[in-house]
GROMACS .gro file of C-alpha atoms in nm:
model
  296
    1MET     CA    1   9.405  14.238  -0.298
    2ASN     CA    2   9.436  13.949  -0.547
    3GLY     CA    3   9.284  13.624  -0.492
    4VAL     CA    4   9.135  13.706  -0.160
    5ALA     CA    5   8.753  13.715  -0.201
    6ILE     CA    6   8.418  13.666  -0.083
    7ARG     CA    7   8.154  13.481   0.101
    8PHE     CA    8   7.805  13.418  -0.046
    9CYS     CA    9   7.569  13.127   0.017
   10SER     CA   10   7.687  12.831   0.217
   11VAL     CA   11   7.794  12.515   0.048
   12SER     CA   12   7.541  12.332   0.252
   13LYS     CA   13   7.218  12.393   0.418
   14TYR     CA   14   7.404  12.587   0.679
   15SER     CA   15   7.453  12.961   0.600
   16LEU     CA   16   7.683  13.225   0.753
   17CYS     CA   17   7.568  13.461   1.029
   18GLY     CA   18   7.197  13.381   0.980
   19VAL     CA   19   7.190  13.462   0.607
   20CYS     CA   20   6.971  13.191   0.429
   21GLY     CA   21   7.183  12.974   0.216
   22ALA     CA   22   6.925  12.924  -0.074
   23MET     CA   23   6.858  13.265  -0.219
   24GLU     CA   24   6.586  13.327  -0.457
   25ARG     CA   25   6.774  13.600  -0.618
   26PRO     CA   26   7.118  13.759  -0.591
   27GLY     CA   27   7.156  14.049  -0.340
   28PHE     CA   28   7.331  14.257  -0.578
   29MET     CA   29   7.340  14.589  -0.387
   30ALA     CA   30   7.448  14.391  -0.052
   31SER     CA   31   7.714  14.236  -0.264
   32LEU     CA   32   7.848  14.531  -0.409
   33VAL     CA   33   7.865  14.739  -0.097
   34ALA     CA   34   8.001  14.446   0.120
   35GLY     CA   35   8.280  14.339  -0.155
   36GLY     CA   36   8.377  14.703  -0.191
   37VAL     CA   37   8.417  14.762   0.189
   38ALA     CA   38   8.607  14.436   0.243
   39GLY     CA   39   8.837  14.501  -0.072
   40VAL     CA   40   8.930  14.841   0.033
   41SER     CA   41   8.998  14.747   0.393
   42VAL     CA   42   9.229  14.454   0.298
   43ASP     CA   43   9.436  14.644   0.014
   44LEU     CA   44   9.511  14.942   0.247
   45ILE     CA   45   9.582  14.750   0.556
   46LEU     CA   46   9.818  14.511   0.392
   47TYR     CA   47   9.963  14.719   0.114
   48PRO     CA   48  10.317  14.696   0.266
   49LEU     CA   49  10.341  14.332   0.241
   50ASP     CA   50  10.217  14.357  -0.117
   51THR     CA   51  10.489  14.616  -0.190
   52ILE     CA   52  10.769  14.388  -0.032
   53LYS     CA   53  10.631  14.077  -0.240
   54THR     CA   54  10.652  14.287  -0.561
   55ARG     CA   55  11.002  14.397  -0.481
   56LEU     CA   56  11.121  14.047  -0.411
   57GLN     CA   57  10.997  13.928  -0.743
   58SER     CA   58  11.129  14.222  -0.959
   59PRO     CA   59  11.415  14.157  -1.188
   60GLN     CA   60  11.650  14.412  -1.038
   61GLY     CA   61  11.631  14.253  -0.696
   62PHE     CA   62  11.472  14.354  -0.376
   63ASN     CA   63  11.733  14.611  -0.276
   64LYS     CA   64  11.751  14.810  -0.603
   65ALA     CA   65  11.370  14.804  -0.632
   66GLY     CA   66  11.345  15.002  -0.317
   67GLY     CA   67  11.393  14.760  -0.023
   68PHE     CA   68  11.193  14.875   0.260
   69ARG     CA   69  11.169  15.219   0.153
   70GLY     CA   70  10.843  15.393   0.051
   71ILE     CA   71  10.643  15.072   0.108
   72TYR     CA   72  10.316  15.277   0.034
   73ALA     CA   73  10.447  15.367  -0.314
   74GLY     CA   74  10.169  15.323  -0.579
   75VAL     CA   75   9.879  15.313  -0.302
   76PRO     CA   76   9.651  15.556  -0.483
   77SER     CA   77   9.633  15.321  -0.776
   78ALA     CA   78   9.527  15.033  -0.544
   79ALA     CA   79   9.286  15.248  -0.343
   80ILE     CA   80   9.115  15.364  -0.674
   81GLY     CA   81   9.081  15.025  -0.816
   82SER     CA   82   9.005  14.816  -0.507
   83PHE     CA   83   8.641  14.901  -0.461
   84PRO     CA   84   8.518  14.849  -0.829
   85ASN     CA   85   8.741  14.547  -0.870
   86ALA     CA   86   8.601  14.358  -0.558
   87ALA     CA   87   8.256  14.469  -0.635
   88ALA     CA   88   8.278  14.340  -0.999
   89PHE     CA   89   8.412  14.003  -0.860
   90PHE     CA   90   8.151  13.958  -0.596
   91ILE     CA   91   7.854  14.043  -0.817
   92THR     CA   92   7.963  13.825  -1.089
   93TYR     CA   93   8.036  13.543  -0.845
   94GLU     CA   94   7.684  13.576  -0.679
   95TYR     CA   95   7.505  13.583  -1.012
   96VAL     CA   96   7.679  13.293  -1.166
   97LYS     CA   97   7.597  13.084  -0.855
   98TRP     CA   98   7.249  13.195  -0.881
   99PHE     CA   99   7.217  13.140  -1.250
  100LEU     CA  100   7.365  12.784  -1.211
  101HIS     CA  101   7.135  12.710  -0.923
  102THR     CA  102   7.210  12.363  -0.791
  103ASP     CA  103   7.057  12.166  -0.490
  104SER     CA  104   7.278  12.220  -0.190
  105SER     CA  105   7.332  11.853  -0.152
  106SER     CA  106   7.431  11.804  -0.512
  107TYR     CA  107   7.784  11.660  -0.590
  108LEU     CA  108   7.778  11.936  -0.850
  109MET     CA  109   7.815  12.224  -0.597
  110PRO     CA  110   8.195  12.230  -0.593
  111MET     CA  111   8.182  12.264  -0.976
  112LYS     CA  112   7.952  12.551  -0.934
  113HIS     CA  113   8.163  12.751  -0.699
  114MET     CA  114   8.477  12.688  -0.933
  115LEU     CA  115   8.274  12.821  -1.234
  116ALA     CA  116   8.145  13.111  -1.054
  117ALA     CA  117   8.475  13.197  -0.903
  118SER     CA  118   8.644  13.189  -1.250
  119ALA     CA  119   8.386  13.408  -1.408
  120GLY     CA  120   8.430  13.660  -1.131
  121GLU     CA  121   8.800  13.662  -1.184
  122VAL     CA  122   8.780  13.714  -1.558
  123VAL     CA  123   8.544  14.016  -1.517
  124ALA     CA  124   8.728  14.162  -1.210
  125CYS     CA  125   9.060  14.142  -1.409
  126LEU     CA  126   8.924  14.410  -1.670
  127ILE     CA  127   8.952  14.663  -1.371
  128ARG     CA  128   9.229  14.493  -1.166
  129VAL     CA  129   9.498  14.472  -1.440
  130PRO     CA  130   9.536  14.852  -1.512
  131SER     CA  131   9.550  14.932  -1.153
  132GLU     CA  132   9.813  14.655  -1.098
  133VAL     CA  133  10.018  14.755  -1.385
  134VAL     CA  134  10.047  15.112  -1.241
  135LYS     CA  135  10.096  15.003  -0.897
  136GLN     CA  136  10.346  14.758  -0.944
  137ARG     CA  137  10.569  15.002  -1.134
  138ALA     CA  138  10.527  15.262  -0.875
  139GLN     CA  139  10.647  15.001  -0.615
  140VAL     CA  140  10.979  14.937  -0.767
  141SER     CA  141  11.019  15.296  -0.865
  142SER     CA  142  10.901  15.477  -0.544
  143SER     CA  143  11.052  15.824  -0.671
  144SER     CA  144  10.787  15.837  -0.938
  145ARG     CA  145  10.433  15.946  -0.879
  146THR     CA  146  10.153  15.729  -0.952
  147PHE     CA  147   9.994  15.972  -1.215
  148HIS     CA  148  10.335  16.008  -1.371
  149ILE     CA  149  10.360  15.635  -1.432
  150PHE     CA  150  10.000  15.610  -1.551
  151SER     CA  151  10.063  15.907  -1.798
  152ASN     CA  152  10.394  15.734  -1.943
  153VAL     CA  153  10.212  15.407  -1.986
  154LEU     CA  154   9.954  15.566  -2.204
  155TYR     CA  155  10.209  15.771  -2.387
  156GLN     CA  156  10.448  15.482  -2.451
  157GLU     CA  157  10.214  15.190  -2.491
  158GLY     CA  158   9.869  15.300  -2.527
  159ILE     CA  159   9.566  15.140  -2.368
  160ARG     CA  160   9.713  14.801  -2.458
  161GLY     CA  161  10.024  14.904  -2.211
  162LEU     CA  162   9.754  14.922  -1.928
  163TYR     CA  163   9.642  14.570  -2.005
  164ARG     CA  164   9.987  14.410  -2.048
  165GLY     CA  165   9.974  14.112  -1.806
  166TYR     CA  166   9.606  14.055  -1.851
  167THR     CA  167   9.639  13.685  -1.959
  168SER     CA  168   9.883  13.638  -1.695
  169THR     CA  169   9.670  13.773  -1.434
  170VAL     CA  170   9.372  13.549  -1.534
  171LEU     CA  171   9.596  13.256  -1.546
  172ARG     CA  172   9.709  13.324  -1.199
  173GLU     CA  173   9.371  13.417  -1.056
  174ILE     CA  174   9.166  13.128  -1.196
  175PRO     CA  175   9.375  12.844  -1.039
  176PHE     CA  176   9.387  13.048  -0.722
  177SER     CA  177   9.006  13.053  -0.706
  178LEU     CA  178   8.988  12.704  -0.803
  179VAL     CA  179   9.200  12.597  -0.512
  180GLN     CA  180   9.070  12.879  -0.252
  181PHE     CA  181   8.688  12.860  -0.310
  182PRO     CA  182   8.608  12.497  -0.303
  183LEU     CA  183   8.839  12.452  -0.007
  184TRP     CA  184   8.689  12.758   0.180
  185GLU     CA  185   8.307  12.636   0.124
  186SER     CA  186   8.419  12.278   0.217
  187LEU     CA  187   8.587  12.396   0.539
  188LYS     CA  188   8.293  12.584   0.639
  189ALA     CA  189   8.053  12.314   0.560
  190LEU     CA  190   8.256  12.060   0.764
  191TRP     CA  191   8.276  12.311   1.072
  192SER     CA  192   7.914  12.361   1.049
  193TRP     CA  193   7.848  11.997   1.031
  194ARG     CA  194   8.068  11.917   1.320
  195GLN     CA  195   7.925  12.171   1.566
  196ASP     CA  196   7.559  12.132   1.433
  197HIS     CA  197   7.494  12.495   1.370
  198VAL     CA  198   7.598  12.759   1.125
  199VAL     CA  199   7.949  12.895   1.143
  200ASP     CA  200   8.024  13.234   1.291
  201CYS     CA  201   8.173  13.507   1.110
  202TRP     CA  202   8.507  13.461   1.291
  203GLN     CA  203   8.501  13.089   1.190
  204SER     CA  204   8.439  13.177   0.831
  205ALA     CA  205   8.735  13.402   0.842
  206VAL     CA  206   8.944  13.144   0.979
  207CYS     CA  207   8.856  12.919   0.701
  208GLY     CA  208   8.916  13.182   0.453
  209ALA     CA  209   9.255  13.237   0.583
  210PHE     CA  210   9.367  12.885   0.563
  211ALA     CA  211   9.218  12.829   0.214
  212GLY     CA  212   9.373  13.157   0.081
  213GLY     CA  213   9.716  13.085   0.236
  214PHE     CA  214   9.735  12.747   0.072
  215ALA     CA  215   9.616  12.872  -0.270
  216ALA     CA  216   9.878  13.144  -0.247
  217VAL     CA  217  10.168  12.910  -0.215
  218VAL     CA  218  10.087  12.698  -0.477
  219THR     CA  219  10.004  12.970  -0.736
  220THR     CA  220  10.319  13.193  -0.645
  221PRO     CA  221  10.509  13.088  -0.958
  222LEU     CA  222  10.209  13.224  -1.167
  223ASP     CA  223  10.236  13.551  -0.967
  224VAL     CA  224  10.604  13.588  -1.036
  225ALA     CA  225  10.540  13.555  -1.415
  226LYS     CA  226  10.275  13.802  -1.375
  227THR     CA  227  10.494  14.062  -1.200
  228ARG     CA  228  10.788  14.003  -1.449
  229ILE     CA  229  10.549  14.074  -1.746
  230MET     CA  230  10.406  14.383  -1.586
  231LEU     CA  231  10.749  14.523  -1.504
  232ALA     CA  232  10.930  14.422  -1.826
  233LYS     CA  233  11.090  14.697  -2.048
  234VAL     CA  234  10.881  14.794  -2.329
  235GLY     CA  235  10.976  14.583  -2.656
  236SER     CA  236  11.142  14.300  -2.441
  237SER     CA  237  11.033  13.938  -2.488
  238THR     CA  238  10.897  13.909  -2.140
  239ALA     CA  239  10.671  14.224  -2.227
  240SER     CA  240  10.500  14.013  -2.494
  241GLY     CA  241  10.304  13.862  -2.227
  242ASN     CA  242  10.413  13.476  -2.270
  243VAL     CA  243  10.355  13.316  -1.929
  244LEU     CA  244  10.560  13.004  -2.006
  245SER     CA  245  10.858  13.202  -2.148
  246ALA     CA  246  10.843  13.414  -1.837
  247LEU     CA  247  10.853  13.114  -1.600
  248HIS     CA  248  11.131  12.968  -1.811
  249GLY     CA  249  11.325  13.291  -1.792
  250VAL     CA  250  11.314  13.276  -1.414
  251TRP     CA  251  11.380  12.905  -1.388
  252ARG     CA  252  11.684  12.963  -1.594
  253THR     CA  253  11.829  13.261  -1.420
  254GLN     CA  254  11.709  13.193  -1.047
  255GLY     CA  255  11.600  12.835  -1.040
  256LEU     CA  256  11.319  12.722  -0.785
  257ALA     CA  257  11.403  13.012  -0.548
  258GLY     CA  258  11.311  13.261  -0.822
  259LEU     CA  259  10.999  13.097  -0.894
  260PHE     CA  260  10.883  13.122  -0.536
  261ALA     CA  261  11.024  13.458  -0.476
  262GLY     CA  262  10.790  13.652  -0.245
  263VAL     CA  263  10.620  13.353  -0.127
  264PHE     CA  264  10.616  13.442   0.233
  265PRO     CA  265  10.475  13.799   0.231
  266ARG     CA  266  10.238  13.685  -0.036
  267THR     CA  267  10.115  13.408   0.171
  268ALA     CA  268  10.104  13.623   0.486
  269ALA     CA  269   9.911  13.899   0.318
  270ILE     CA  270   9.648  13.673   0.150
  271SER     CA  271   9.601  13.454   0.472
  272LEU     CA  272   9.565  13.774   0.673
  273GLY     CA  273   9.341  13.928   0.394
  274GLY     CA  274   9.132  13.612   0.383
  275PHE     CA  275   9.065  13.667   0.746
  276ILE     CA  276   8.971  14.023   0.725
  277PHE     CA  277   8.819  14.024   0.374
  278LEU     CA  278   8.581  13.721   0.424
  279GLY     CA  279   8.499  13.809   0.769
  280ALA     CA  280   8.434  14.172   0.682
  281TYR     CA  281   8.229  14.073   0.370
  282ASP     CA  282   8.004  13.830   0.550
  283GLN     CA  283   7.945  14.063   0.841
  284THR     CA  284   7.848  14.369   0.608
  285ARG     CA  285   7.653  14.156   0.384
  286SER     CA  286   7.449  13.985   0.654
  287LEU     CA  287   7.387  14.331   0.800
  288LEU     CA  288   7.266  14.491   0.464
  289LEU     CA  289   7.048  14.175   0.387
  290GLU     CA  290   6.886  14.203   0.746
  291LEU     CA  291   6.824  14.581   0.710
  292GLY     CA  292   6.665  14.518   0.367
  293ARG     CA  293   6.430  14.247   0.519
  294GLY     CA  294   6.330  14.480   0.790
  295SER     CA  295   6.265  14.780   0.570
  296PRO     CA  296   5.892  14.833   0.422
   0.00000   0.00000   0.00000
């Protein structure tokens, strides 16, 4: 699930679910497992909303792209890519936060979260983009099997075809993270301060849902450009990957409505995903860290 992400150390002296906010070293294995479990859960549960969003954004229009038929088309690609994609993001995010260790009261803390999230997105997109290319083409061509689409991309475009839209995906994910993560961390810190104790897992999930939904709305035009680039015919101008050109083309033909196509299913999926994802991540990671501390 794009843009929906994780929970690590708290922005303040408060930490979530009893996990210490100041870590001496990243809990890499805990981040790997927790991130993967959370990522797979969200991608599979909310996949129909993602399919509807993709079809609303597709050049041929919602009905011609499949309408409400075959809403799980392409799910094998999402299932295969979900765990490594989420794990790559979480481990990178955790490591960069640890590497840029800053006192929790420092005014630089929001910048640290932004840099960590951006680095995580750049790394995760190396896994996410090939999966996304195959998934989205399957979503708008539900009669074609996932492996058949994968083979066609390799045959017609080679490895570069699997990475078509890498730049547009990164340009979508980094602004998303720059909005979502500082907002998420700030909401948790504010909530913890007002109740004078650490936020519970469900409270972190509520903060994540709000932060993710807001970030989803403001970055929808970039998501539309990414979809158009990935679905464009081989050799077309849109397939070249120029984000500004793709945005201009949508604006010229469909106006503002086209730039925000799919905003409602996208926002719903990411808000619900933020609740499930961030809550599942925190719960799983806290449990793993507690088990690790209890083992000899």
